[in-house]
Amino acid sequence: LAALRSELAHDPHVVFIDKMLTRPEMLNLIGVCDCVLSLHRSEGLGLLVAEAMMLEKPVIATDYSATTELVTPATGFPVEYRLVPVEKGQYPFAAGEWADPDLQHAAWLMRQVYANDARIRQKVQLAKRHIENNHSITRVAALQSERLKEIGLR
């Protein structure tokens, strides 16, 4: 962390935020960003990604785990990866493998987003519609209601 702070300290284009953000602060941060980058090894939910998509921000995310339900070539920019073993002590209770995102591919995708042509704008609009149609409160409530009927609890 100290090395990272030192490296970034003299770059006026970098803002280093080292604190917990409130919900409004987080949404405001997403709102002023040009893009959201999620180079994760394994994402359980993808809330940041979904919120960015609803705010019509381009999303670049590792093409692995939960975000694959959100970020597709039509709705965003999936990053290639390779599976690597989870080493002892890297993550609590972890075993098996997780993704190691391809940083060169991610950088290439960042350049594509930076170009900001009409294809990017089309993707962010499709992404927002995808979230609204498949992951909105109304849609999820309907799916839960259907499931409760299937198992005889409603």
PDB file of C-alpha atoms in Angstrom:
ATOM      1  CA  LEU A   1       0.000   0.000   0.000  1.00  0.00           C
ATOM      2  CA  ALA A   2       2.835   2.380   0.829  1.00  0.00           C
ATOM      3  CA  ALA A   3       4.493   1.696  -2.527  1.00  0.00           C
ATOM      4  CA  LEU A   4       1.206   2.319  -4.342  1.00  0.00           C
ATOM      5  CA  ARG A   5       0.645   5.583  -2.495  1.00  0.00           C
ATOM      6  CA  SER A   6       4.181   6.691  -3.289  1.00  0.00           C
ATOM      7  CA  GLU A   7       3.800   5.805  -6.970  1.00  0.00           C
ATOM      8  CA  LEU A   8       0.526   7.722  -7.286  1.00  0.00           C
ATOM      9  CA  ALA A   9       1.367  10.684  -5.066  1.00  0.00           C
ATOM     10  CA  HIS A  10       2.686  12.919  -7.847  1.00  0.00           C
ATOM     11  CA  ASP A  11       0.174  12.083 -10.559  1.00  0.00           C
ATOM     12  CA  PRO A  12      -2.496  14.804 -10.713  1.00  0.00           C
ATOM     13  CA  HIS A  13      -4.749  12.504 -12.786  1.00  0.00           C
ATOM     14  CA  VAL A  14      -5.093   9.932 -10.017  1.00  0.00           C
ATOM     15  CA  VAL A  15      -7.333  10.277  -6.990  1.00  0.00           C
ATOM     16  CA  PHE A  16      -6.571   7.715  -4.311  1.00  0.00           C
ATOM     17  CA  ILE A  17      -9.542   7.114  -2.025  1.00  0.00           C
ATOM     18  CA  ASP A  18      -8.690   5.170   1.102  1.00  0.00           C
ATOM     19  CA  LYS A  19     -11.896   5.211   3.123  1.00  0.00           C
ATOM     20  CA  MET A  20     -15.289   3.594   3.312  1.00  0.00           C
ATOM     21  CA  LEU A  21     -17.774   5.445   1.151  1.00  0.00           C
ATOM     22  CA  THR A  22     -21.398   6.020   2.063  1.00  0.00           C
ATOM     23  CA  ARG A  23     -24.006   4.761  -0.376  1.00  0.00           C
ATOM     24  CA  PRO A  24     -24.604   8.244  -1.874  1.00  0.00           C
ATOM     25  CA  GLU A  25     -20.834   8.813  -2.134  1.00  0.00           C
ATOM     26  CA  MET A  26     -20.396   5.497  -3.957  1.00  0.00           C
ATOM     27  CA  LEU A  27     -23.204   6.202  -6.418  1.00  0.00           C
ATOM     28  CA  ASN A  28     -21.820   9.698  -7.004  1.00  0.00           C
ATOM     29  CA  LEU A  29     -18.366   8.238  -7.642  1.00  0.00           C
ATOM     30  CA  ILE A  30     -19.778   5.801 -10.199  1.00  0.00           C
ATOM     31  CA  GLY A  31     -21.712   8.689 -11.738  1.00  0.00           C
ATOM     32  CA  VAL A  32     -18.601  10.776 -12.418  1.00  0.00           C
ATOM     33  CA  CYS A  33     -16.512   7.874 -13.728  1.00  0.00           C
ATOM     34  CA  ASP A  34     -15.974   7.264 -17.418  1.00  0.00           C
ATOM     35  CA  CYS A  35     -16.009   3.500 -16.875  1.00  0.00           C
ATOM     36  CA  VAL A  36     -16.130   0.853 -14.135  1.00  0.00           C
ATOM     37  CA  LEU A  37     -13.365  -1.734 -14.119  1.00  0.00           C
ATOM     38  CA  SER A  38     -13.893  -4.904 -12.085  1.00  0.00           C
ATOM     39  CA  LEU A  39     -10.872  -7.172 -12.391  1.00  0.00           C
ATOM     40  CA  HIS A  40     -11.970  -9.680  -9.807  1.00  0.00           C
ATOM     41  CA  ARG A  41     -10.905 -13.234  -9.192  1.00  0.00           C
ATOM     42  CA  SER A  42     -14.410 -14.362  -8.209  1.00  0.00           C
ATOM     43  CA  GLU A  43     -17.389 -12.061  -7.700  1.00  0.00           C
ATOM     44  CA  GLY A  44     -20.312 -13.294  -5.670  1.00  0.00           C
ATOM     45  CA  LEU A  45     -22.950 -10.728  -6.588  1.00  0.00           C
ATOM     46  CA  GLY A  46     -21.731  -7.972  -8.885  1.00  0.00           C
ATOM     47  CA  LEU A  47     -23.595  -5.088  -7.251  1.00  0.00           C
ATOM     48  CA  LEU A  48     -21.025  -2.478  -8.359  1.00  0.00           C
ATOM     49  CA  VAL A  49     -21.271  -3.769 -11.919  1.00  0.00           C
ATOM     50  CA  ALA A  50     -25.091  -3.752 -11.894  1.00  0.00           C
ATOM     51  CA  GLU A  51     -25.214  -0.233 -10.448  1.00  0.00           C
ATOM     52  CA  ALA A  52     -22.766   1.036 -13.057  1.00  0.00           C
ATOM     53  CA  MET A  53     -24.852  -0.521 -15.805  1.00  0.00           C
ATOM     54  CA  MET A  54     -27.992   1.172 -14.442  1.00  0.00           C
ATOM     55  CA  LEU A  55     -26.091   4.477 -14.456  1.00  0.00           C
ATOM     56  CA  GLU A  56     -25.161   3.843 -18.116  1.00  0.00           C
ATOM     57  CA  LYS A  57     -21.456   3.502 -17.489  1.00  0.00           C
ATOM     58  CA  PRO A  58     -19.373   1.116 -19.587  1.00  0.00           C
ATOM     59  CA  VAL A  59     -18.282  -1.904 -17.550  1.00  0.00           C
ATOM     60  CA  ILE A  60     -15.109  -3.904 -18.058  1.00  0.00           C
ATOM     61  CA  ALA A  61     -15.182  -7.025 -15.877  1.00  0.00           C
ATOM     62  CA  THR A  62     -13.480 -10.380 -15.560  1.00  0.00           C
ATOM     63  CA  ASP A  63     -15.529 -12.873 -17.571  1.00  0.00           C
ATOM     64  CA  TYR A  64     -15.892 -15.189 -14.585  1.00  0.00           C
ATOM     65  CA  SER A  65     -18.314 -15.841 -11.755  1.00  0.00           C
ATOM     66  CA  ALA A  66     -21.457 -13.811 -11.019  1.00  0.00           C
ATOM     67  CA  THR A  67     -20.739 -10.903 -13.362  1.00  0.00           C
ATOM     68  CA  THR A  68     -21.109 -13.198 -16.378  1.00  0.00           C
ATOM     69  CA  GLU A  69     -24.883 -12.875 -15.883  1.00  0.00           C
ATOM     70  CA  LEU A  70     -24.529  -9.124 -16.328  1.00  0.00           C
ATOM     71  CA  VAL A  71     -21.563  -8.385 -18.580  1.00  0.00           C
ATOM     72  CA  THR A  72     -21.667  -9.980 -22.012  1.00  0.00           C
ATOM     73  CA  PRO A  73     -20.166  -8.803 -25.296  1.00  0.00           C
ATOM     74  CA  ALA A  74     -23.544  -7.139 -25.964  1.00  0.00           C
ATOM     75  CA  THR A  75     -23.766  -5.309 -22.614  1.00  0.00           C
ATOM     76  CA  GLY A  76     -20.156  -4.627 -21.700  1.00  0.00           C
ATOM     77  CA  PHE A  77     -16.570  -5.711 -21.999  1.00  0.00           C
ATOM     78  CA  PRO A  78     -15.746  -9.171 -20.612  1.00  0.00           C
ATOM     79  CA  VAL A  79     -12.059  -9.639 -19.768  1.00  0.00           C
ATOM     80  CA  GLU A  80     -10.335 -12.888 -20.609  1.00  0.00           C
ATOM     81  CA  TYR A  81      -8.780 -14.845 -17.748  1.00  0.00           C
ATOM     82  CA  ARG A  82      -7.066 -18.076 -16.843  1.00  0.00           C
ATOM     83  CA  LEU A  83      -7.911 -20.240 -13.867  1.00  0.00           C
ATOM     84  CA  VAL A  84      -5.251 -20.418 -11.169  1.00  0.00           C
ATOM     85  CA  PRO A  85      -5.208 -22.247  -7.852  1.00  0.00           C
ATOM     86  CA  VAL A  86      -6.296 -20.378  -4.745  1.00  0.00           C
ATOM     87  CA  GLU A  87      -3.215 -20.571  -2.567  1.00  0.00           C
ATOM     88  CA  LYS A  88      -3.414 -21.157   1.162  1.00  0.00           C
ATOM     89  CA  GLY A  89      -3.944 -17.860   2.982  1.00  0.00           C
ATOM     90  CA  GLN A  90      -5.055 -15.905  -0.109  1.00  0.00           C
ATOM     91  CA  TYR A  91      -8.707 -15.897   0.868  1.00  0.00           C
ATOM     92  CA  PRO A  92     -10.568 -17.184   3.933  1.00  0.00           C
ATOM     93  CA  PHE A  93     -12.085 -20.651   3.459  1.00  0.00           C
ATOM     94  CA  ALA A  94     -11.137 -20.660  -0.223  1.00  0.00           C
ATOM     95  CA  ALA A  95     -10.197 -23.800  -2.073  1.00  0.00           C
ATOM     96  CA  GLY A  96      -9.923 -24.751  -5.695  1.00  0.00           C
ATOM     97  CA  GLU A  97      -9.407 -22.257  -8.492  1.00  0.00           C
ATOM     98  CA  TRP A  98     -10.298 -18.702  -9.319  1.00  0.00           C
ATOM     99  CA  ALA A  99      -9.744 -16.302 -12.200  1.00  0.00           C
ATOM    100  CA  ASP A 100      -6.545 -14.444 -12.999  1.00  0.00           C
ATOM    101  CA  PRO A 101      -7.693 -11.622 -15.332  1.00  0.00           C
ATOM    102  CA  ASP A 102      -5.637 -10.918 -18.438  1.00  0.00           C
ATOM    103  CA  LEU A 103      -4.279  -7.419 -17.781  1.00  0.00           C
ATOM    104  CA  GLN A 104      -3.247  -6.839 -21.396  1.00  0.00           C
ATOM    105  CA  HIS A 105      -6.745  -7.670 -22.584  1.00  0.00           C
ATOM    106  CA  ALA A 106      -8.226  -5.381 -19.910  1.00  0.00           C
ATOM    107  CA  ALA A 107      -5.930  -2.542 -21.012  1.00  0.00           C
ATOM    108  CA  TRP A 108      -6.954  -3.085 -24.643  1.00  0.00           C
ATOM    109  CA  LEU A 109     -10.627  -2.941 -23.632  1.00  0.00           C
ATOM    110  CA  MET A 110      -9.985   0.251 -21.658  1.00  0.00           C
ATOM    111  CA  ARG A 111      -8.600   1.837 -24.829  1.00  0.00           C
ATOM    112  CA  GLN A 112     -11.745   0.753 -26.705  1.00  0.00           C
ATOM    113  CA  VAL A 113     -13.961   2.377 -24.081  1.00  0.00           C
ATOM    114  CA  TYR A 114     -11.795   5.499 -24.074  1.00  0.00           C
ATOM    115  CA  ALA A 115     -12.403   5.862 -27.833  1.00  0.00           C
ATOM    116  CA  ASN A 116     -16.081   6.276 -26.829  1.00  0.00           C
ATOM    117  CA  ASP A 117     -17.703   5.738 -30.169  1.00  0.00           C
ATOM    118  CA  ALA A 118     -21.345   4.963 -30.933  1.00  0.00           C
ATOM    119  CA  ARG A 119     -20.850   1.239 -30.183  1.00  0.00           C
ATOM    120  CA  ILE A 120     -19.983   2.086 -26.583  1.00  0.00           C
ATOM    121  CA  ARG A 121     -23.110   4.201 -26.147  1.00  0.00           C
ATOM    122  CA  GLN A 122     -25.217   1.408 -27.656  1.00  0.00           C
ATOM    123  CA  LYS A 123     -23.734  -1.144 -25.239  1.00  0.00           C
ATOM    124  CA  VAL A 124     -24.435   0.956 -22.150  1.00  0.00           C
ATOM    125  CA  GLN A 125     -28.050   1.415 -23.234  1.00  0.00           C
ATOM    126  CA  LEU A 126     -28.421  -2.348 -23.808  1.00  0.00           C
ATOM    127  CA  ALA A 127     -26.773  -2.971 -20.434  1.00  0.00           C
ATOM    128  CA  LYS A 128     -29.260  -0.751 -18.618  1.00  0.00           C
ATOM    129  CA  ARG A 129     -32.187  -2.485 -20.335  1.00  0.00           C
ATOM    130  CA  HIS A 130     -30.711  -5.880 -19.461  1.00  0.00           C
ATOM    131  CA  ILE A 131     -30.572  -4.960 -15.762  1.00  0.00           C
ATOM    132  CA  GLU A 132     -34.069  -3.472 -15.821  1.00  0.00           C
ATOM    133  CA  ASN A 133     -35.548  -6.500 -17.622  1.00  0.00           C
ATOM    134  CA  ASN A 134     -33.760  -9.242 -15.695  1.00  0.00           C
ATOM    135  CA  HIS A 135     -32.614  -7.921 -12.317  1.00  0.00           C
ATOM    136  CA  SER A 136     -35.034  -5.190 -11.254  1.00  0.00           C
ATOM    137  CA  ILE A 137     -36.957  -5.429  -7.994  1.00  0.00           C
ATOM    138  CA  THR A 138     -40.135  -6.165  -9.955  1.00  0.00           C
ATOM    139  CA  ARG A 139     -38.531  -8.973 -11.976  1.00  0.00           C
ATOM    140  CA  VAL A 140     -36.806 -10.580  -8.990  1.00  0.00           C
ATOM    141  CA  ALA A 141     -39.993 -10.394  -6.905  1.00  0.00           C
ATOM    142  CA  ALA A 142     -41.910 -12.128  -9.715  1.00  0.00           C
ATOM    143  CA  LEU A 143     -39.269 -14.877  -9.930  1.00  0.00           C
ATOM    144  CA  GLN A 144     -39.368 -15.375  -6.170  1.00  0.00           C
ATOM    145  CA  SER A 145     -43.156 -15.532  -6.191  1.00  0.00           C
ATOM    146  CA  GLU A 146     -43.082 -18.134  -8.984  1.00  0.00           C
ATOM    147  CA  ARG A 147     -40.578 -20.229  -7.044  1.00  0.00           C
ATOM    148  CA  LEU A 148     -42.632 -20.064  -3.845  1.00  0.00           C
ATOM    149  CA  LYS A 149     -45.656 -21.326  -5.811  1.00  0.00           C
ATOM    150  CA  GLU A 150     -43.570 -24.170  -7.280  1.00  0.00           C
ATOM    151  CA  ILE A 151     -42.513 -25.410  -3.862  1.00  0.00           C
ATOM    152  CA  GLY A 152     -45.968 -24.973  -2.382  1.00  0.00           C
ATOM    153  CA  LEU A 153     -45.315 -22.060  -0.066  1.00  0.00           C
ATOM    154  CA  ARG A 154     -47.666 -19.675  -1.795  1.00  0.00           C
TER     155      ARG A 154
END
